mmCIF file of C-alpha atoms and ligand atoms in Angstrom:
data_model
loop_
_atom_site.group_PDB
_atom_site.id
_atom_site.type_symbol
_atom_site.label_atom_id
_atom_site.label_comp_id
_atom_site.label_asym_id
_atom_site.label_seq_id
_atom_site.Cartn_x
_atom_site.Cartn_y
_atom_site.Cartn_z
ATOM 1 C CA MET A 236 157.945 54.933 97.620
ATOM 2 C CA LYS A 237 156.023 57.923 96.300
ATOM 3 C CA MET A 238 153.826 57.808 93.199
ATOM 4 C CA LYS A 239 154.561 60.050 90.247
ATOM 5 C CA THR A 240 151.720 62.504 89.835
ATOM 6 C CA GLY A 241 150.641 65.070 87.262
ATOM 7 C CA MET A 242 150.857 62.745 84.260
ATOM 8 C CA LYS A 243 150.146 64.513 80.983
ATOM 9 C CA MET A 244 149.069 61.716 78.618
ATOM 10 C CA PRO A 245 147.646 59.140 80.948
ATOM 11 C CA LEU A 246 146.255 56.081 79.185
ATOM 12 C CA GLY A 247 147.218 53.937 76.204
ATOM 13 C CA SER A 248 144.887 53.370 73.260
ATOM 14 C CA LYS A 249 143.548 49.984 74.320
ATOM 15 C CA HIS A 250 142.218 51.463 77.539
ATOM 16 C CA ALA A 251 139.923 54.093 76.024
ATOM 17 C CA LYS A 252 136.937 51.847 75.500
ATOM 18 C CA ILE A 253 137.421 50.143 78.849
ATOM 19 C CA LEU A 254 137.487 53.485 80.600
ATOM 20 C CA VAL A 255 134.262 54.716 79.010
ATOM 21 C CA LEU A 256 132.520 51.382 79.627
ATOM 22 C CA MET A 257 133.653 51.314 83.234
ATOM 23 C CA ALA A 258 132.333 54.817 83.752
ATOM 24 C CA LYS A 259 128.996 53.725 82.280
ATOM 25 C CA ASP A 260 128.799 50.692 84.596
ATOM 26 C CA SER A 261 129.710 52.679 87.696
ATOM 27 C CA ARG A 262 126.973 53.140 90.292
ATOM 28 C CA GLU A 263 126.601 54.825 93.639
ATOM 29 C CA ASP A 264 125.778 51.614 95.513
ATOM 30 C CA GLU A 265 128.778 49.575 94.348
ATOM 31 C CA LEU A 266 130.165 47.037 96.788
ATOM 32 C CA ASP A 267 133.738 47.654 97.886
ATOM 33 C CA CYS A 268 136.536 45.058 97.678
ATOM 34 C CA GLU A 269 136.116 44.093 101.321
ATOM 35 C CA SER A 270 132.445 43.222 100.946
ATOM 36 C CA VAL A 271 133.172 41.258 97.792
ATOM 37 C CA ALA A 272 136.009 39.389 99.512
ATOM 38 C CA GLU A 273 133.670 38.542 102.357
ATOM 39 C CA ASN A 274 131.118 37.046 99.966
ATOM 40 C CA MET A 275 133.422 35.592 97.332
ATOM 41 C CA ASP A 276 133.096 32.032 98.663
ATOM 42 C CA SER A 277 129.301 32.022 98.590
ATOM 43 C CA TYR A 278 129.384 33.683 95.178
ATOM 44 C CA ALA A 279 131.721 30.928 93.931
ATOM 45 C CA GLU A 280 129.225 28.322 95.107
ATOM 46 C CA TYR A 281 126.436 30.260 93.410
ATOM 47 C CA VAL A 282 128.379 30.123 90.137
ATOM 48 C CA LEU A 283 129.432 26.477 90.490
ATOM 49 C CA ASN A 284 125.944 25.288 91.455
ATOM 50 C CA SER A 285 123.907 27.702 89.284
ATOM 51 C CA GLY A 286 122.149 29.189 92.290
ATOM 52 C CA GLU A 287 119.419 31.786 92.481
ATOM 53 C CA SER A 288 120.280 35.378 91.731
ATOM 54 C CA SER A 289 119.775 38.149 94.273
ATOM 55 C CA ARG A 290 120.597 41.826 94.681
ATOM 56 C CA LEU A 291 123.843 40.864 96.412
ATOM 57 C CA ILE A 292 124.791 38.612 93.500
ATOM 58 C CA LEU A 293 124.130 41.431 91.027
ATOM 59 C CA LEU A 294 126.240 43.828 93.062
ATOM 60 C CA ILE A 295 129.081 41.314 93.264
ATOM 61 C CA GLU A 296 128.912 40.832 89.488
ATOM 62 C CA ASN A 297 128.960 44.583 89.007
ATOM 63 C CA HIS A 298 132.054 44.847 91.221
ATOM 64 C CA LEU A 299 133.822 42.036 89.366
ATOM 65 C CA LYS A 300 133.227 43.894 86.120
ATOM 66 C CA LEU A 301 134.765 47.041 87.538
ATOM 67 C CA CYS A 302 137.567 45.676 89.707
ATOM 68 C CA LYS A 303 140.088 43.561 87.869
ATOM 69 C CA ASP A 304 141.919 42.653 91.060
ATOM 70 C CA CYS A 305 138.830 41.032 92.566
ATOM 71 C CA ALA A 306 137.927 39.530 89.188
ATOM 72 C CA GLU A 307 141.355 37.898 88.954
ATOM 73 C CA GLU A 308 141.064 36.595 92.495
ATOM 74 C CA PHE A 309 137.631 35.169 91.800
ATOM 75 C CA LYS A 310 138.794 33.435 88.624
ATOM 76 C CA LEU A 311 141.665 31.841 90.520
ATOM 77 C CA LEU A 312 139.347 30.764 93.333
ATOM 78 C CA LEU A 313 137.006 29.057 90.875
ATOM 79 C CA GLY A 314 139.941 27.268 89.277
ATOM 80 C CA ALA A 315 141.274 26.135 92.640
ATOM 81 C CA LEU A 316 137.865 24.879 93.781
ATOM 82 C CA LYS A 317 137.352 22.925 90.599
ATOM 83 C CA ALA A 318 140.822 21.404 90.855
ATOM 84 C CA SER A 319 140.272 20.278 94.421
ATOM 85 C CA GLU A 320 136.704 19.081 94.073
ATOM 86 C CA ARG A 321 137.773 15.465 93.601
ATOM 87 C CA LEU A 322 139.376 15.499 97.051
ATOM 88 C CA LEU A 323 136.075 16.029 98.845
ATOM 89 C CA MET B 131 163.963 17.039 122.775
ATOM 90 C CA ASP B 132 165.285 18.193 119.403
ATOM 91 C CA GLU B 133 166.114 21.789 118.567
ATOM 92 C CA ILE B 134 162.835 22.788 116.982
ATOM 93 C CA SER B 135 160.754 21.129 119.694
ATOM 94 C CA TRP B 136 162.774 22.899 122.329
ATOM 95 C CA LEU B 137 162.310 26.256 120.580
ATOM 96 C CA ILE B 138 158.575 25.793 120.267
ATOM 97 C CA TRP B 139 158.291 24.674 123.868
ATOM 98 C CA ALA B 140 160.295 27.688 125.007
ATOM 99 C CA PHE B 141 158.127 30.064 123.004
ATOM 100 C CA ALA B 142 154.950 28.375 124.135
ATOM 101 C CA VAL B 143 155.710 28.884 127.791
ATOM 102 C CA SER B 144 156.889 32.467 127.240
ATOM 103 C CA ASP B 145 153.575 33.411 125.557
ATOM 104 C CA ALA B 146 155.234 36.398 123.895
ATOM 105 C CA PRO B 147 155.760 37.390 120.248
ATOM 106 C CA VAL B 148 158.192 34.819 118.946
ATOM 107 C CA GLU B 149 160.186 33.915 115.907
ATOM 108 C CA ARG B 150 158.818 31.106 113.877
ATOM 109 C CA PHE B 151 161.509 28.716 112.909
ATOM 110 C CA LEU B 152 161.002 26.032 110.283
ATOM 111 C CA THR B 153 164.053 23.825 109.928
ATOM 112 C CA LYS B 154 163.153 22.630 106.460
ATOM 113 C CA LYS B 155 163.146 26.077 104.871
ATOM 114 C CA ASN B 156 165.281 27.917 107.372
ATOM 115 C CA TRP B 157 162.582 30.500 107.738
ATOM 116 C CA ILE B 158 162.890 33.031 110.458
ATOM 117 C CA ARG B 159 160.095 35.513 110.671
ATOM 118 C CA THR B 160 158.794 37.542 113.510
ATOM 119 C CA ILE B 161 155.177 36.732 114.122
ATOM 120 C CA SER B 162 152.951 35.866 117.027
ATOM 121 C CA LEU B 163 152.130 32.215 117.307
ATOM 122 C CA ASN B 164 148.980 30.911 118.902
ATOM 123 C CA SER B 165 148.606 27.443 120.292
ATOM 124 C CA SER B 166 147.195 25.890 117.130
ATOM 125 C CA GLU B 167 150.096 27.222 115.100
ATOM 126 C CA LEU B 168 152.525 25.748 117.565
ATOM 127 C CA ILE B 169 150.876 22.385 117.190
ATOM 128 C CA LEU B 170 150.995 22.837 113.449
ATOM 129 C CA LEU B 171 154.721 23.369 113.676
ATOM 130 C CA PHE B 172 155.109 20.172 115.635
ATOM 131 C CA CYS B 173 153.118 18.353 112.985
ATOM 132 C CA TYR B 174 155.190 19.771 110.181
ATOM 133 C CA ASN B 175 158.353 18.731 111.834
ATOM 134 C CA SER B 176 157.278 15.174 112.420
ATOM 135 C CA PRO B 177 158.352 12.707 109.695
ATOM 136 C CA ASP B 178 154.900 11.643 108.534
ATOM 137 C CA MET B 179 153.904 15.255 107.834
ATOM 138 C CA THR B 180 156.961 16.176 105.780
ATOM 139 C CA ARG B 181 155.951 18.435 102.954
ATOM 140 C CA SER B 182 156.310 17.117 99.470
ATOM 141 C CA SER B 183 155.691 18.767 96.140
ATOM 142 C CA GLU B 184 154.115 15.552 94.941
ATOM 143 C CA LEU B 185 150.582 14.764 95.971
ATOM 144 C CA ARG B 186 150.205 11.639 98.017
ATOM 145 C CA PRO B 187 147.532 9.134 96.970
ATOM 146 C CA ILE B 188 144.092 10.337 97.909
ATOM 147 C CA PRO B 189 143.266 8.801 101.263
ATOM 148 C CA THR B 190 139.976 7.043 101.643
ATOM 149 C CA ARG B 191 137.962 8.950 104.199
ATOM 150 C CA HIS B 192 134.450 10.017 104.857
ATOM 151 C CA PRO B 193 133.614 13.534 103.759
ATOM 152 C CA ARG B 194 133.482 15.890 106.711
ATOM 153 C CA SER B 195 130.577 18.200 107.344
ATOM 154 C CA ASP B 196 131.396 21.865 107.928
ATOM 155 C CA ARG B 197 130.850 21.350 111.622
ATOM 156 C CA GLU B 198 133.175 18.366 111.672
ATOM 157 C CA TRP B 199 135.871 20.398 109.954
ATOM 158 C CA ILE B 200 135.647 23.147 112.538
ATOM 159 C CA GLU B 201 135.610 20.715 115.446
ATOM 160 C CA SER B 202 138.405 18.517 114.211
ATOM 161 C CA LEU B 203 140.680 21.482 113.503
ATOM 162 C CA ALA B 204 140.732 22.327 117.206
ATOM 163 C CA PRO B 205 144.273 21.437 118.322
ATOM 164 C CA ASP B 206 143.088 19.151 121.105
ATOM 165 C CA HIS B 207 140.711 17.157 118.912
ATOM 166 C CA ALA B 208 141.505 13.476 118.342
ATOM 167 C CA ASP B 209 141.122 13.896 114.570
ATOM 168 C CA PHE B 210 143.276 17.045 114.413
ATOM 169 C CA ASN B 211 146.254 15.571 112.588
ATOM 170 C CA SER B 212 144.258 13.851 109.916
ATOM 171 C CA ALA B 213 141.984 16.884 109.412
ATOM 172 C CA LEU B 214 145.035 19.081 109.037
ATOM 173 C CA THR B 215 146.615 16.709 106.519
ATOM 174 C CA ASP B 216 143.410 16.552 104.510
ATOM 175 C CA LEU B 217 142.952 20.305 104.548
ATOM 176 C CA ARG B 218 146.526 20.899 103.512
ATOM 177 C CA GLU B 219 146.176 18.466 100.661
ATOM 178 C CA TYR B 220 142.926 20.049 99.569
ATOM 179 C CA LEU B 221 144.380 23.571 99.580
ATOM 180 C CA TRP B 222 147.683 22.565 98.010
ATOM 181 C CA ASN B 223 145.942 20.759 95.179
ATOM 182 C CA GLY B 224 143.888 23.855 94.350
ATOM 183 C CA ILE B 225 146.743 26.302 94.805
ATOM 184 C CA ARG B 226 149.235 24.266 92.839
ATOM 185 C CA HIS B 227 146.842 23.690 89.981
ATOM 186 C CA THR B 228 145.824 27.329 89.819
ATOM 187 C CA PHE B 229 149.087 29.174 90.303
ATOM 188 C CA LYS B 230 151.687 26.804 88.922
ATOM 189 C CA GLY B 231 152.887 27.672 85.475
ATOM 190 C CA SER B 232 151.744 31.268 85.784
ATOM 191 C CA GLY B 233 155.444 32.065 85.431
ATOM 192 C CA LYS B 234 155.229 34.477 88.317
ATOM 193 C CA ILE B 235 156.445 32.253 91.084
ATOM 194 C CA GLY B 236 158.440 29.061 91.654
ATOM 195 C CA GLU B 237 156.860 25.985 93.160
ATOM 196 C CA GLU B 238 158.980 26.280 96.283
ATOM 197 C CA HIS B 239 157.575 29.742 97.030
ATOM 198 C CA LEU B 240 154.134 28.451 96.235
ATOM 199 C CA GLU B 241 154.527 25.716 98.825
ATOM 200 C CA ASP B 242 155.636 28.261 101.397
ATOM 201 C CA PHE B 243 152.647 30.470 100.653
ATOM 202 C CA CYS B 244 150.343 27.478 100.832
ATOM 203 C CA GLN B 245 151.673 26.619 104.256
ATOM 204 C CA GLU B 246 151.141 30.216 105.369
ATOM 205 C CA ALA B 247 147.616 29.919 104.021
ATOM 206 C CA LEU B 248 146.998 26.754 106.020
ATOM 207 C CA MET B 249 148.081 28.558 109.161
ATOM 208 C CA ARG B 250 145.856 31.489 108.374
ATOM 209 C CA VAL B 251 142.857 29.218 107.819
ATOM 210 C CA LEU B 252 143.580 27.579 111.139
ATOM 211 C CA SER B 253 143.899 30.825 113.025
ATOM 212 C CA LYS B 254 140.848 32.387 111.357
ATOM 213 C CA ARG B 255 138.593 29.351 111.469
ATOM 214 C CA ASN B 256 136.449 30.847 114.212
ATOM 215 C CA SER B 257 135.464 33.661 111.867
ATOM 216 C CA TYR B 258 133.973 31.151 109.402
ATOM 217 C CA SER B 259 130.332 32.171 109.220
ATOM 218 C CA GLY B 260 128.831 29.147 107.475
ATOM 219 C CA LYS B 261 127.616 31.082 104.408
ATOM 220 C CA SER B 262 129.507 28.625 102.203
ATOM 221 C CA ARG B 263 131.031 25.202 102.751
ATOM 222 C CA PHE B 264 134.026 25.284 105.082
ATOM 223 C CA THR B 265 136.357 24.043 102.350
ATOM 224 C CA THR B 266 135.184 26.772 99.936
ATOM 225 C CA TRP B 267 135.811 29.373 102.616
ATOM 226 C CA ALA B 268 139.241 27.909 103.383
ATOM 227 C CA MET B 269 140.180 27.946 99.697
ATOM 228 C CA LYS B 270 139.080 31.578 99.494
ATOM 229 C CA VAL B 271 141.389 32.457 102.387
ATOM 230 C CA ALA B 272 144.242 30.545 100.761
ATOM 231 C CA VAL B 273 143.826 32.018 97.265
ATOM 232 C CA ASN B 274 143.637 35.517 98.749
ATOM 233 C CA LEU B 275 146.865 35.032 100.674
ATOM 234 C CA VAL B 276 148.786 33.426 97.820
ATOM 235 C CA LEU B 277 147.650 36.025 95.289
ATOM 236 C CA SER B 278 148.534 38.891 97.645
ATOM 237 C CA GLU B 279 151.994 37.420 98.183
ATOM 238 C CA ILE B 280 152.533 36.938 94.462
ATOM 239 C CA ARG B 281 151.410 40.481 93.714
ATOM 240 C CA LYS B 282 153.693 41.815 96.419
ATOM 241 C CA LYS B 283 156.626 39.819 95.097
ATOM 242 C CA THR B 284 155.937 40.856 91.512
ATOM 243 C CA TRP B 285 155.660 44.550 92.259
ATOM 244 C CA GLN B 286 157.889 45.225 95.239
ATOM 245 C CA ASP B 287 160.994 46.093 93.238
ATOM 246 C CA VAL B 288 159.311 47.760 90.276
ATOM 247 C CA SER B 289 160.535 51.315 89.893
ATOM 248 C CA LEU B 290 158.056 53.902 88.726
ATOM 249 C CA ASP B 291 160.731 55.290 86.431
ATOM 250 C CA ALA B 292 160.203 52.238 84.252
ATOM 251 C CA PHE B 293 156.831 53.593 83.177
ATOM 252 C CA ASP B 294 156.460 55.782 80.146
ATOM 253 C CA ASP B 295 153.647 58.198 80.816
ATOM 254 C CA THR B 296 153.981 59.957 77.489
ATOM 255 C CA GLU B 297 152.348 57.216 75.415
ATOM 256 C CA PRO B 298 149.467 58.779 73.504
ATOM 257 C CA PHE B 299 145.964 57.959 74.616
ATOM 258 C CA LEU B 300 144.821 56.565 71.245
ATOM 259 C CA ASP B 301 146.923 55.486 68.339
ATOM 260 C CA ALA B 302 144.011 55.310 65.877
ATOM 261 C CA SER B 303 145.686 52.501 63.987
ATOM 262 C CA ARG B 304 142.870 49.968 63.823
ATOM 263 C CA GLY B 305 139.664 50.119 61.807
ATOM 264 C CA ASN B 306 136.446 48.222 61.182
ATOM 265 C CA GLY B 307 133.815 48.181 58.427
ATOM 266 C CA LEU B 308 131.556 50.856 59.937
ATOM 267 C CA PHE B 309 133.859 53.781 59.329
ATOM 268 C CA SER B 310 136.412 54.631 56.755
ATOM 269 C CA PRO B 311 139.936 54.568 58.161
ATOM 270 C CA GLN B 312 139.983 58.382 58.001
ATOM 271 C CA GLU B 313 136.659 58.761 59.857
ATOM 272 C CA ARG B 314 137.740 56.252 62.397
ATOM 273 C CA LYS B 315 141.048 57.945 62.972
ATOM 274 C CA LEU B 316 139.313 61.254 63.481
ATOM 275 C CA PHE B 317 136.754 59.753 65.851
ATOM 276 C CA ARG B 318 139.368 58.003 67.929
ATOM 277 C CA LYS B 319 141.385 61.171 68.052
ATOM 278 C CA GLU B 320 138.386 63.153 69.245
ATOM 279 C CA MET B 321 137.567 60.574 71.878
ATOM 280 C CA ALA B 322 141.181 60.540 72.974
ATOM 281 C CA GLU B 323 141.198 64.271 73.387
ATOM 282 C CA LEU B 324 137.961 64.197 75.314
ATOM 283 C CA CYS B 325 139.131 61.431 77.646
ATOM 284 C CA ASN B 326 142.443 63.125 78.275
ATOM 285 C CA LYS B 327 140.764 66.432 78.890
ATOM 286 C CA LEU B 328 138.307 64.923 81.371
ATOM 287 C CA ILE B 329 141.002 62.978 83.168
ATOM 288 C CA GLN B 330 143.127 66.089 83.472
ATOM 289 C CA GLU B 331 140.403 68.523 84.401
ATOM 290 C CA SER B 332 137.805 66.551 86.348
ATOM 291 C CA LEU B 333 139.872 64.234 88.511
ATOM 292 C CA THR B 334 141.931 65.079 91.536
ATOM 293 C CA ASP B 335 145.639 64.397 91.395
ATOM 294 C CA ARG B 336 145.235 61.317 93.622
ATOM 295 C CA GLN B 337 142.383 59.953 91.513
ATOM 296 C CA ARG B 338 144.302 60.492 88.284
ATOM 297 C CA THR B 339 147.456 58.890 89.634
ATOM 298 C CA ALA B 340 145.639 55.809 90.948
ATOM 299 C CA LEU B 341 143.654 55.455 87.717
ATOM 300 C CA VAL B 342 146.713 55.643 85.489
ATOM 301 C CA TYR B 343 148.835 53.242 87.523
ATOM 302 C CA HIS B 344 145.986 50.781 87.875
ATOM 303 C CA MET B 345 144.612 50.902 84.334
ATOM 304 C CA LYS B 346 147.639 51.641 82.250
ATOM 305 C CA TYR B 347 150.324 49.754 84.131
ATOM 306 C CA GLY B 348 148.167 47.123 85.786
ATOM 307 C CA MET B 349 149.437 47.943 89.256
ATOM 308 C CA PRO B 350 147.240 46.080 91.764
ATOM 309 C CA LEU B 351 145.147 48.121 94.194
ATOM 310 C CA GLU B 352 147.056 46.624 97.115
ATOM 311 C CA GLU B 353 150.353 47.771 95.635
ATOM 312 C CA ILE B 354 149.069 51.303 95.045
ATOM 313 C CA ALA B 355 147.851 51.244 98.638
ATOM 314 C CA ARG B 356 151.234 50.055 99.881
ATOM 315 C CA ARG B 357 153.059 52.805 98.034
ATOM 316 C CA THR B 358 150.717 55.531 99.137
ATOM 317 C CA GLY B 359 150.272 54.401 102.732
ATOM 318 C CA SER B 360 146.630 53.552 102.208
ATOM 319 C CA ASN B 361 144.570 50.363 101.990
ATOM 320 C CA ARG B 362 142.959 48.471 99.123
ATOM 321 C CA ASN B 363 139.437 49.488 99.989
ATOM 322 C CA SER B 364 140.316 53.188 100.088
ATOM 323 C CA ILE B 365 142.030 52.930 96.702
ATOM 324 C CA TYR B 366 138.942 51.200 95.312
ATOM 325 C CA LYS B 367 136.803 54.021 96.698
ATOM 326 C CA LEU B 368 139.158 56.577 95.136
ATOM 327 C CA LEU B 369 138.773 54.907 91.740
ATOM 328 C CA HIS B 370 135.043 54.561 92.222
ATOM 329 C CA ASP B 371 134.739 58.286 92.813
ATOM 330 C CA ALA B 372 136.884 58.925 89.736
ATOM 331 C CA ARG B 373 134.657 56.688 87.605
ATOM 332 C CA MET B 374 131.501 58.349 88.902
ATOM 333 C CA LYS B 375 132.953 61.723 88.050
ATOM 334 C CA LEU B 376 133.937 60.579 84.549
ATOM 335 C CA LYS B 377 130.506 59.015 84.066
ATOM 336 C CA GLN B 378 128.911 62.368 84.790
ATOM 337 C CA GLU B 379 131.297 64.117 82.437
ATOM 338 C CA PHE B 380 130.852 61.602 79.621
ATOM 339 C CA GLU B 381 127.074 62.007 79.911
ATOM 340 C CA ARG B 382 127.425 65.763 79.896
ATOM 341 C CA SER B 383 129.573 65.517 76.761
ATOM 342 C CA GLY B 384 126.995 63.296 75.048
ATOM 343 C CA VAL B 385 129.127 60.113 74.867
ATOM 344 C CA ASP B 386 126.764 57.145 74.519
ATOM 345 C CA ARG B 387 127.007 53.386 73.977
ATOM 346 C CA ASP B 388 127.093 53.770 70.185
ATOM 347 C CA ASP B 389 130.190 55.891 70.491
ATOM 348 C CA ILE B 390 131.721 53.200 72.640
ATOM 349 C CA SER B 391 130.996 50.387 70.196
ATOM 350 C CA ALA B 392 132.449 52.479 67.405
ATOM 351 C CA LEU B 393 135.673 52.511 69.366
ATOM 352 C CA ALA B 394 135.989 48.707 69.256
HETATM 353 ZN ZN1 ZN C 62 137.648 44.748 94.206
#
């Protein structure tokens, strides 16, 4: 299926602030989704065990701020890990 | 030899792409099976491994180290069956807890996805790098698969005609104490015009399209990729470039953080 292009009035009102904030938080050295997916398990352990921060951690956090798909995935992963913890 | 065992045996000796056949769900899908998946099928078709939506009592067992997990999930390992049962239970518990009740998917589908996830963990276990615990890594693989399937299922039949792209950028209906309603309305209108102008003039058609579908309609990156014959990472890069461009333009237009908080 093709995407419709050339939209005239693109975004709804609630997205204005998000758009400007996202632009502000954007940086040249952002991680892409693949790199975040690769490190999402160690990042989850960092969050669950209050580990030590690093440049990688900061870049992952930056990506999760900017990419709602990865952010959703990470939230679900944390929930799943917490739910299954008692089985270990 | 029953029907399923015969099928698996036949496929095993042919060593060619085969159809996976699960009697319980009547699934027929064309995929390649490796030896561990074949063994998994045997396990799932034996009575003591029958899937159930209810969790069985937690077995008493010693916790496995990451190394023990990897070793015992080798199909020829003596502990294979029990490791597989434990891993399935671990994943299912997390998946069920996390995705059930989201309203997006029935439990039966969830179970199917979880089983797919178990197979994927098994087939990818050699790529586990040891940067996290094995179980954390396995859960990551499972959540990724289940979420991708749910997103696919949610979006696959959505027609783009359902979207109204004429909704105005800002409706200027809300206010806070910092500005009078009139000032606020004017400010929001100005910001709306600026944003629209920048989106129209600074972004490429592809960037604009991806941005609108992702931000306005919440279409997942994977779905945009599927519809445009691309991949998730490329769509992320496309949006990243769009954001960088807008960042530059916002700076050039003198939009700062105070302007942004005034928009709240
Ligand atoms: Zn991402």
